[in-house]
Amino acid sequence: MSFNLPDHSPLRRKDFLFGVATASFQVEGATEEDGRGESIWDRFCATPGKVLNGDNGMPACDHYHRWPADLDLIKELGFDAYRFSIAWPRIEPEPGVWNPAGFDFYDRLVDGMLERGLQPYATLYHWDLPQYLGERGGWVNRDTAYRFADYADKVTERLGDRVLGYATLNEPWCSAFLSYRLGIHAPGLKDDRLGFQAAHHLLLGHGLALPAMRRNAPKAQHGIVLNFTPAYPATDSADDRLAADYSDEENSHFYLQPLLTGEYPEAVRQRHPELMPTVYPGDMDILKRDIDFLGVNFYTRAVVKAGEGQDYEAVPQQAEETHIGWEIYPEALTELITGFKDRYANLPPIYITENGAADNTEVEQGEVNDSLRVAYYDRHLQAVQHAIEQGVDVRGYFAWSLMDNFEWAEGYSQRFGIVHVDYETQQRTPKASARAFSDWLSDRSGM
Ligand code: GBH
């Protein structure tokens, strides 16, 4: 069984990269080992009512100890690359204290990839902010952007260009809006103004980090990973169409446009001047520093209508969805990135850095028949192909995720892995989706 991509598919080219992705807090476990400091997610998990079933970062997948076998598995399945993230609290457990054991772990991990012929793609920040920075206001505090740049300097100095691709941030929309505006992620605040201010400081941290990253790893590609949930109007009415357009300005272009043009979208600035972040002179030039790639994370779309006293309001769909309740709508991925190409003359090459589905099918007689996930991947790979056929420069695709892991506020209840994890025994069982990838990967013609 493999995916249904035609013989001429550009995804068959040997230079189109296929990888799997994970993130430190979601897979590593070992939260108190080798001098790791506390992160805002350790604290959030320990706060009653924040994470389903009171789950936390232990044991996760114990990847901190099991990484050699995990890398073997990635290689055996036939992937080219592994996208992982680095836990800031392992590297800088206390302000200005750089932990040798933290650097060593990622050093070994990267060497382990290179020994196996796997290409390392590192994300410097996938949400596990040191708790001491959280206590100083987290991303609402401008100083956090400078602290991030120092941390990025230290990490890239050590790993250098053994890492082929560095992403500064994973999904700043989540780190700003889910964390400070919608209150679903750590630290769980609900304040529109704080959400926008955090967004600016995240993007500022990204821009501040780039020069040292380029100096330390001159041959690596440097970029950022953004998440997108494109909005579609619930009806054809002008109001609903406007609501959908506005949702995209606020949730997608607010994060992408400043990086490419040095300006926040006009539509948001005009409609909500009172929410706009404090921006210092010169900031926008820092945000606009060149990136070598844009990482696109895509899972689903939103359907919205004009809301009463709201800019837009989600309309629940009676549609095909994954087990977490997100609609399956692959066309939105094609339309999203072709839309970027039309809007931005200087759009950099794109990697799909995450795409995947919650399919909670369990092990039965040693196998996991996650047919929903297989179909999801099949359709989304075709969606990527369609975008390439329409002229979008997509260079690679990473499945989220290598294995089931800690799904943030959902705890361990939602499974996104192509490999099943038994959290009691830590046994890994490749699912039908892993087999589909492996068949597909071995079957690439190498045009
Ligand atoms: C990513 O976040 C994360 O990078 C990763 O760590 C995580 O495990 C993975 O995805 C799976 O969640 O509630 O119907 O409006 C994705 C975050 C997912 C946020 C889609 C917006 C909208 C769905 N995005 N979500 S809905």
Coordinates of C-alpha atoms and ligand atoms in Angstrom, one line a residue:
M1 CA 0.0 0.0 0.0
S2 CA 1.3 3.4 -0.9
F3 CA 0.0 6.9 -1.7
N4 CA -1.8 7.6 -4.9
L5 CA 0.5 10.1 -6.5
P6 CA 1.0 9.9 -10.3
D7 CA 4.3 8.8 -11.9
H8 CA 5.1 12.3 -12.9
S9 CA 4.5 13.7 -9.4
P10 CA 7.1 16.3 -8.4
L11 CA 7.0 14.8 -4.9
R12 CA 8.8 11.8 -6.4
R13 CA 11.9 13.8 -7.2
K14 CA 14.9 12.8 -5.1
D15 CA 15.5 16.4 -4.1
F16 CA 12.0 16.7 -2.6
L17 CA 12.6 16.2 1.1
F18 CA 10.5 13.9 3.3
G19 CA 10.8 14.0 7.0
V20 CA 9.0 13.5 10.3
A21 CA 8.6 16.1 13.0
T22 CA 8.5 16.1 16.8
A23 CA 9.0 18.8 19.5
S24 CA 11.0 18.6 22.7
F25 CA 8.3 18.9 25.4
Q26 CA 6.0 16.6 23.6
V27 CA 8.4 13.6 23.3
E28 CA 11.5 13.9 25.5
G29 CA 10.3 13.3 29.0
A30 CA 13.2 13.4 31.5
T31 CA 12.0 16.7 32.7
E32 CA 14.2 16.7 35.7
E33 CA 17.3 15.2 34.3
D34 CA 20.8 16.5 33.6
G35 CA 20.1 20.0 35.0
R36 CA 17.0 20.8 32.9
G37 CA 15.2 23.8 34.3
E38 CA 11.4 24.2 34.6
S39 CA 9.4 25.4 31.6
I40 CA 6.1 27.2 31.5
W41 CA 4.5 24.0 30.3
D42 CA 5.7 22.0 33.4
R43 CA 4.0 24.7 35.5
F44 CA 0.9 24.8 33.3
C45 CA 0.5 21.0 33.5
A46 CA 0.8 21.2 37.3
T47 CA -2.1 23.8 37.4
P48 CA -5.4 21.9 37.9
G49 CA -7.8 22.1 35.0
K50 CA -5.4 23.3 32.4
V51 CA -4.4 20.0 30.7
L52 CA -6.8 17.1 30.1
N53 CA -6.5 14.3 32.8
G54 CA -3.8 16.3 34.6
D55 CA -1.3 14.9 32.1
N56 CA 2.2 16.3 32.0
G57 CA 5.6 16.0 30.2
M58 CA 6.4 12.7 31.9
P59 CA 7.0 10.2 30.6
A60 CA 6.1 11.4 27.2
C61 CA 8.0 9.1 24.7
D62 CA 11.2 9.0 26.8
H63 CA 12.9 10.2 23.6
Y64 CA 15.6 11.7 25.8
H65 CA 16.8 8.2 26.4
R66 CA 15.4 6.3 23.5
W67 CA 16.6 8.6 20.7
P68 CA 19.0 6.2 19.1
A69 CA 16.3 3.6 18.5
D70 CA 13.9 6.4 17.4
L71 CA 16.5 7.6 14.8
D72 CA 17.0 4.0 13.6
L73 CA 13.3 3.8 13.1
I74 CA 13.1 7.1 11.1
K75 CA 15.9 5.8 8.9
E76 CA 14.3 2.3 8.5
L77 CA 11.1 3.9 7.4
G78 CA 13.0 5.6 4.6
F79 CA 12.7 9.3 5.6
D80 CA 15.4 11.8 4.6
A81 CA 15.1 14.2 7.5
Y82 CA 14.1 14.7 11.1
R83 CA 12.7 17.9 12.4
F84 CA 13.1 18.2 16.2
S85 CA 13.1 21.0 18.6
I86 CA 15.5 22.2 21.3
A87 CA 14.3 22.7 24.9
W88 CA 15.5 26.1 26.0
P89 CA 15.2 25.1 29.7
R90 CA 17.8 22.3 29.1
I91 CA 20.2 24.8 27.6
E92 CA 19.7 27.8 29.9
P93 CA 18.1 26.4 33.1
E94 CA 18.7 29.7 35.0
P95 CA 19.2 33.1 33.6
G96 CA 22.6 33.4 31.9
V97 CA 23.6 29.8 33.1
W98 CA 24.5 27.6 30.1
N99 CA 24.2 24.0 30.9
P100 CA 26.8 21.7 29.2
A101 CA 24.7 18.6 29.6
G102 CA 21.9 20.3 27.7
F103 CA 24.1 21.2 24.7
D104 CA 25.6 17.6 24.8
F105 CA 22.2 16.0 24.4
Y106 CA 21.4 17.9 21.2
D107 CA 25.0 17.5 20.0
R108 CA 24.7 13.7 20.2
L109 CA 21.2 13.8 18.6
V110 CA 22.5 15.7 15.6
D111 CA 25.6 13.5 15.2
G112 CA 23.3 10.5 15.5
M113 CA 21.3 11.8 12.6
L114 CA 24.4 12.5 10.5
E115 CA 25.8 9.0 11.2
R116 CA 22.6 7.5 9.9
G117 CA 22.3 9.8 6.9
L118 CA 19.4 11.7 8.2
Q119 CA 19.2 15.5 7.6
P120 CA 18.8 17.5 10.9
Y121 CA 16.2 20.3 10.9
A122 CA 16.1 22.1 14.3
T123 CA 13.5 24.4 15.7
L124 CA 14.8 26.6 18.4
Y125 CA 11.5 27.4 20.2
H126 CA 8.6 25.0 20.2
W127 CA 6.8 26.6 23.2
D128 CA 8.8 25.4 26.2
L129 CA 9.9 28.8 27.6
P130 CA 11.9 28.8 30.7
Q131 CA 9.6 29.4 33.7
Y132 CA 11.8 32.2 35.0
L133 CA 11.1 34.1 31.8
G134 CA 7.4 33.3 32.2
E135 CA 7.5 34.8 35.6
R136 CA 8.8 38.0 34.1
G137 CA 5.9 38.3 31.7
G138 CA 6.9 35.7 29.1
W139 CA 6.5 37.0 25.6
V140 CA 4.6 40.1 26.7
N141 CA 7.9 41.3 28.1
R142 CA 10.1 42.8 25.4
D143 CA 13.2 41.5 27.1
T144 CA 12.3 37.9 26.3
A145 CA 13.0 38.7 22.6
Y146 CA 16.6 39.6 23.5
R147 CA 16.9 36.6 25.7
F148 CA 15.8 34.4 22.8
A149 CA 18.4 35.9 20.5
D150 CA 21.2 35.1 23.1
Y151 CA 19.9 31.5 23.4
A152 CA 19.8 31.1 19.6
D153 CA 23.3 32.4 19.4
K154 CA 24.6 29.8 21.9
V155 CA 22.8 26.9 20.3
T156 CA 23.8 27.6 16.7
E157 CA 27.4 28.3 17.9
R158 CA 27.5 24.7 19.3
L159 CA 25.6 22.9 16.5
G160 CA 26.8 25.0 13.6
D161 CA 25.9 23.9 10.2
R162 CA 25.8 20.3 11.0
V163 CA 22.1 21.3 11.2
L164 CA 20.9 21.9 7.6
G165 CA 17.8 24.0 8.5
Y166 CA 17.1 26.1 11.6
A167 CA 13.7 27.5 12.3
T168 CA 13.6 30.2 15.0
L169 CA 10.1 29.7 16.2
N170 CA 7.3 27.2 15.8
E171 CA 3.9 28.7 15.3
P172 CA 4.2 32.1 17.0
W173 CA 0.4 32.4 16.5
C174 CA 0.0 29.7 19.1
S175 CA 2.7 31.2 21.4
A176 CA 0.9 34.5 21.3
F177 CA -2.8 34.0 20.6
L178 CA -3.4 30.6 22.2
S179 CA -1.3 31.5 25.2
Y180 CA -2.2 35.1 25.9
R181 CA -5.4 35.8 24.0
L182 CA -7.5 32.6 24.1
G183 CA -6.0 31.2 27.3
I184 CA -5.7 27.6 26.1
H185 CA -1.9 27.2 26.2
A186 CA 0.6 28.2 28.9
P187 CA 0.4 30.6 30.6
G188 CA -3.3 30.7 29.9
L189 CA -4.1 34.4 29.8
K190 CA -7.1 35.9 28.0
D191 CA -6.4 39.4 26.8
D192 CA -6.5 40.6 23.2
R193 CA -4.0 43.3 23.7
L194 CA -1.5 41.0 25.4
G195 CA -1.9 38.5 22.5
F196 CA -0.9 41.1 19.9
Q197 CA 2.0 42.4 22.1
A198 CA 3.3 38.9 22.5
A199 CA 3.1 38.3 18.7
H200 CA 5.3 41.3 18.1
H201 CA 7.9 40.3 20.7
L202 CA 8.0 36.8 19.2
L203 CA 8.6 38.1 15.7
L204 CA 11.1 40.6 17.1
G205 CA 13.0 37.7 18.8
H206 CA 13.0 35.8 15.5
G207 CA 14.5 38.8 13.7
L208 CA 17.0 39.6 16.4
A209 CA 18.2 36.0 16.4
L210 CA 19.0 35.8 12.7
P211 CA 22.3 37.6 12.3
A212 CA 24.1 35.4 14.9
M213 CA 22.5 32.3 13.5
R214 CA 23.8 33.1 10.1
R215 CA 27.3 33.9 11.5
N216 CA 27.4 30.6 13.4
A217 CA 25.9 28.4 10.7
P218 CA 26.7 30.1 7.4
K219 CA 25.8 27.1 5.3
A220 CA 22.5 26.3 7.0
Q221 CA 19.1 27.5 5.8
H222 CA 17.4 29.9 8.3
G223 CA 13.7 30.4 8.5
I224 CA 10.6 30.3 10.6
V225 CA 7.6 28.0 11.0
L226 CA 4.1 29.5 10.9
N227 CA 0.7 27.8 11.3
F228 CA -2.3 28.5 9.1
T229 CA -6.0 27.7 9.5
P230 CA -7.4 29.5 6.4
A231 CA -10.9 30.9 6.8
Y232 CA -13.8 30.2 4.4
P233 CA -17.1 32.1 4.5
A234 CA -20.1 30.2 5.8
T235 CA -22.3 31.7 3.1
D236 CA -21.8 33.8 0.0
S237 CA -22.9 37.0 1.7
A238 CA -20.7 40.0 1.5
D239 CA -20.5 40.1 5.3
D240 CA -19.4 36.5 5.7
R241 CA -16.8 36.9 2.9
L242 CA -15.4 40.0 4.7
A243 CA -15.4 38.1 8.0
A244 CA -13.3 35.3 6.4
D245 CA -10.9 37.7 4.8
Y246 CA -10.5 39.6 8.0
S247 CA -9.8 36.3 9.9
D248 CA -7.0 35.5 7.5
E249 CA -5.5 39.0 7.9
E250 CA -5.5 38.7 11.7
N251 CA -4.5 35.0 12.1
S252 CA -2.3 34.4 9.0
H253 CA -1.0 37.6 7.5
F254 CA -0.4 39.3 10.8
Y255 CA 2.5 36.8 11.2
L256 CA 3.7 36.4 7.7
Q257 CA 3.4 39.9 6.2
P258 CA 5.7 41.8 8.5
L259 CA 8.5 39.2 7.8
L260 CA 8.2 39.9 4.0
T261 CA 7.1 43.5 3.8
G262 CA 8.0 45.0 7.2
E263 CA 4.4 46.0 7.9
Y264 CA 1.6 44.5 9.8
P265 CA -1.5 44.1 7.6
E266 CA -3.4 47.4 6.9
A267 CA -6.8 45.6 7.5
V268 CA -5.9 44.8 11.1
R269 CA -4.2 48.1 11.9
Q270 CA -7.3 50.0 10.6
R271 CA -9.9 47.9 12.3
H272 CA -8.1 47.5 15.6
P273 CA -5.7 50.4 16.3
E274 CA -6.4 49.9 20.0
L275 CA -4.9 46.3 19.8
M276 CA -1.8 47.1 17.9
P277 CA 1.4 46.3 19.8
T278 CA 3.9 48.8 21.0
V279 CA 6.6 48.9 18.2
Y280 CA 9.9 50.6 18.7
P281 CA 11.5 52.5 15.9
G282 CA 13.6 50.1 13.8
D283 CA 11.7 47.0 14.9
M284 CA 10.0 46.4 11.6
D285 CA 13.4 46.4 9.8
I286 CA 14.5 43.7 12.2
L287 CA 11.3 41.6 11.6
K288 CA 11.9 41.9 7.8
R289 CA 15.4 40.3 7.8
D290 CA 15.7 37.8 5.0
I291 CA 14.6 34.2 5.6
D292 CA 15.7 31.3 3.5
F293 CA 12.5 29.3 3.9
L294 CA 9.0 29.5 5.2
G295 CA 7.8 26.5 7.2
V296 CA 4.1 26.0 6.8
N297 CA 2.1 23.9 9.3
F298 CA -1.3 23.0 8.1
Y299 CA -4.0 20.8 9.6
T300 CA -7.4 22.2 8.8
R301 CA -9.5 25.2 7.7
A302 CA -12.0 27.3 9.6
V303 CA -15.5 28.2 8.4
V304 CA -16.6 31.6 9.7
K305 CA -19.5 34.1 9.6
A306 CA -19.8 37.7 10.5
G307 CA -20.3 37.7 14.3
E308 CA -22.5 39.8 16.6
G309 CA -20.1 42.3 18.0
Q310 CA -17.2 40.1 16.8
D311 CA -15.0 40.3 13.7
Y312 CA -15.7 36.7 12.8
E313 CA -17.2 33.7 14.4
A314 CA -16.5 30.0 13.7
V315 CA -19.4 28.0 12.3
P316 CA -19.3 24.3 13.2
Q317 CA -19.3 22.0 10.1
Q318 CA -21.1 18.8 9.5
A319 CA -18.1 17.4 7.6
E320 CA -15.5 14.8 7.6
E321 CA -13.2 15.3 10.5
T322 CA -10.3 13.8 12.4
H323 CA -10.7 12.4 15.9
I324 CA -9.8 15.7 17.5
G325 CA -12.7 17.3 15.6
W326 CA -10.8 19.2 12.9
E327 CA -12.4 19.2 9.5
I328 CA -10.5 17.4 6.7
Y329 CA -10.2 19.9 3.9
P330 CA -7.0 19.4 1.9
E331 CA -7.9 21.9 -0.9
A332 CA -7.3 24.7 1.7
L333 CA -3.6 23.8 1.7
T334 CA -3.3 24.2 -2.0
E335 CA -5.3 27.5 -2.0
L336 CA -3.3 28.8 1.0
I337 CA 0.1 28.6 -0.5
T338 CA -0.9 29.5 -4.1
G339 CA -2.5 32.5 -2.4
F340 CA 0.9 33.4 -0.7
K341 CA 2.6 33.2 -4.1
D342 CA 0.1 35.6 -5.5
R343 CA 0.3 38.1 -2.6
Y344 CA 4.0 38.2 -1.9
A345 CA 6.5 38.8 -4.6
N346 CA 9.4 37.8 -2.3
L347 CA 7.9 34.6 -0.9
P348 CA 10.8 32.3 0.0
P349 CA 10.8 28.6 -0.7
I350 CA 8.3 26.7 1.4
Y351 CA 8.6 23.5 3.4
I352 CA 5.5 21.9 4.8
T353 CA 6.9 21.5 8.3
E354 CA 3.9 19.9 9.8
N355 CA 0.8 18.1 8.5
G356 CA -1.1 15.3 10.0
A357 CA -4.2 13.9 11.7
A358 CA -5.4 12.8 15.1
D359 CA -6.5 9.2 14.5
N360 CA -6.7 7.4 17.8
T361 CA -7.0 3.9 16.5
E362 CA -5.4 1.5 19.0
V363 CA -3.2 -1.6 18.6
E364 CA -5.0 -4.7 17.7
Q365 CA -3.1 -8.0 17.3
G366 CA 0.1 -6.1 17.0
E367 CA -1.1 -3.7 14.3
V368 CA -2.6 -0.3 14.1
N369 CA -4.9 0.2 11.1
D370 CA -5.1 4.0 11.1
S371 CA -6.9 4.2 7.8
L372 CA -8.2 7.7 8.5
R373 CA -4.7 9.0 8.8
V374 CA -3.5 7.1 5.6
A375 CA -6.3 8.8 3.6
Y376 CA -5.6 12.1 5.2
Y377 CA -1.9 12.0 4.2
D378 CA -2.8 10.7 0.7
R379 CA -5.1 13.7 0.1
H380 CA -2.7 16.3 1.6
L381 CA 0.3 15.0 -0.4
Q382 CA -1.9 15.5 -3.5
A383 CA -2.8 19.0 -2.3
V384 CA 1.0 19.8 -2.1
Q385 CA 1.5 18.4 -5.6
H386 CA -1.3 20.6 -6.9
A387 CA 0.3 23.7 -5.4
I388 CA 3.7 22.8 -7.0
E389 CA 1.9 22.3 -10.3
Q390 CA 0.6 25.8 -9.9
G391 CA 4.1 27.2 -9.5
V392 CA 4.6 27.3 -5.8
D393 CA 8.2 26.4 -4.7
V394 CA 7.7 23.7 -2.2
R395 CA 10.9 21.8 -1.3
G396 CA 9.9 19.3 1.3
Y397 CA 7.2 17.8 3.6
F398 CA 7.4 16.7 7.2
A399 CA 4.7 14.5 8.7
W400 CA 3.4 15.4 12.2
S401 CA 4.3 13.3 14.0
L402 CA 6.9 10.6 14.1
M403 CA 5.1 9.1 17.1
D404 CA 2.1 9.7 19.4
N405 CA 3.1 12.3 22.0
F406 CA 2.0 14.9 24.5
E407 CA -0.7 16.8 22.7
W408 CA -0.6 20.0 24.8
A409 CA -3.9 20.9 26.4
E410 CA -5.3 17.5 25.2
G411 CA -2.6 15.6 27.1
Y412 CA -2.0 12.1 25.8
S413 CA -5.6 11.7 24.6
Q414 CA -5.0 12.6 21.0
R415 CA -2.6 10.5 18.9
F416 CA -0.9 12.1 15.9
G417 CA 1.9 9.6 15.4
I418 CA 2.6 7.4 12.4
V419 CA 4.1 5.2 15.1
H420 CA 2.1 4.1 18.1
V421 CA 3.5 4.6 21.5
D422 CA 2.4 2.5 24.5
Y423 CA 3.0 4.9 27.4
E424 CA 3.3 2.1 29.9
T425 CA 6.0 0.1 28.1
Q426 CA 7.3 2.7 25.7
Q427 CA 6.9 0.2 22.9
R428 CA 6.8 1.7 19.4
T429 CA 4.5 0.1 16.9
P430 CA 4.6 1.5 13.3
K431 CA 1.1 2.0 12.1
A432 CA -0.4 1.4 8.7
S433 CA 0.4 5.1 7.9
A434 CA 4.1 4.4 8.6
R435 CA 4.0 1.5 6.2
A436 CA 2.3 3.7 3.6
F437 CA 5.1 6.3 3.9
S438 CA 7.8 3.7 3.8
D439 CA 6.3 2.0 0.7
W440 CA 6.0 5.5 -0.9
L441 CA 9.5 6.5 0.0
S442 CA 11.2 3.4 -1.3
D443 CA 9.2 3.7 -4.5
R444 CA 10.3 7.2 -5.4
S445 CA 11.7 7.0 -8.9
G446 CA 14.4 9.6 -8.4
M447 CA 13.7 11.9 -11.4
Ligands
GBH1 C1 0.7 22.1 15.9 O1 -0.2 23.0 16.4 C2 1.9 22.0 16.9 O2 3.0 22.6 16.3 C3 2.2 20.7 17.4 O3 3.0 20.8 18.5 C4 0.9 19.9 17.7 O4 1.2 18.7 18.4 C5 0.2 19.7 16.4 O5 0.0 20.9 15.7 C6 -1.1 19.0 16.6 O6 -2.0 19.9 17.2 O7 -9.7 24.2 16.9 O8 -10.9 23.5 14.9 O9 -10.2 25.8 15.2 C7 -1.3 23.2 15.5 C8 -2.2 24.3 16.1 C9 -4.1 23.4 15.0 C10 -4.1 25.6 16.0 C11 -5.4 23.8 14.4 C12 -5.3 26.0 15.3 C13 -7.4 25.1 14.6 C14 -8.4 24.0 14.7 N1 -3.3 24.6 15.3 N2 -6.1 24.8 15.2 S1 -9.9 24.4 15.5

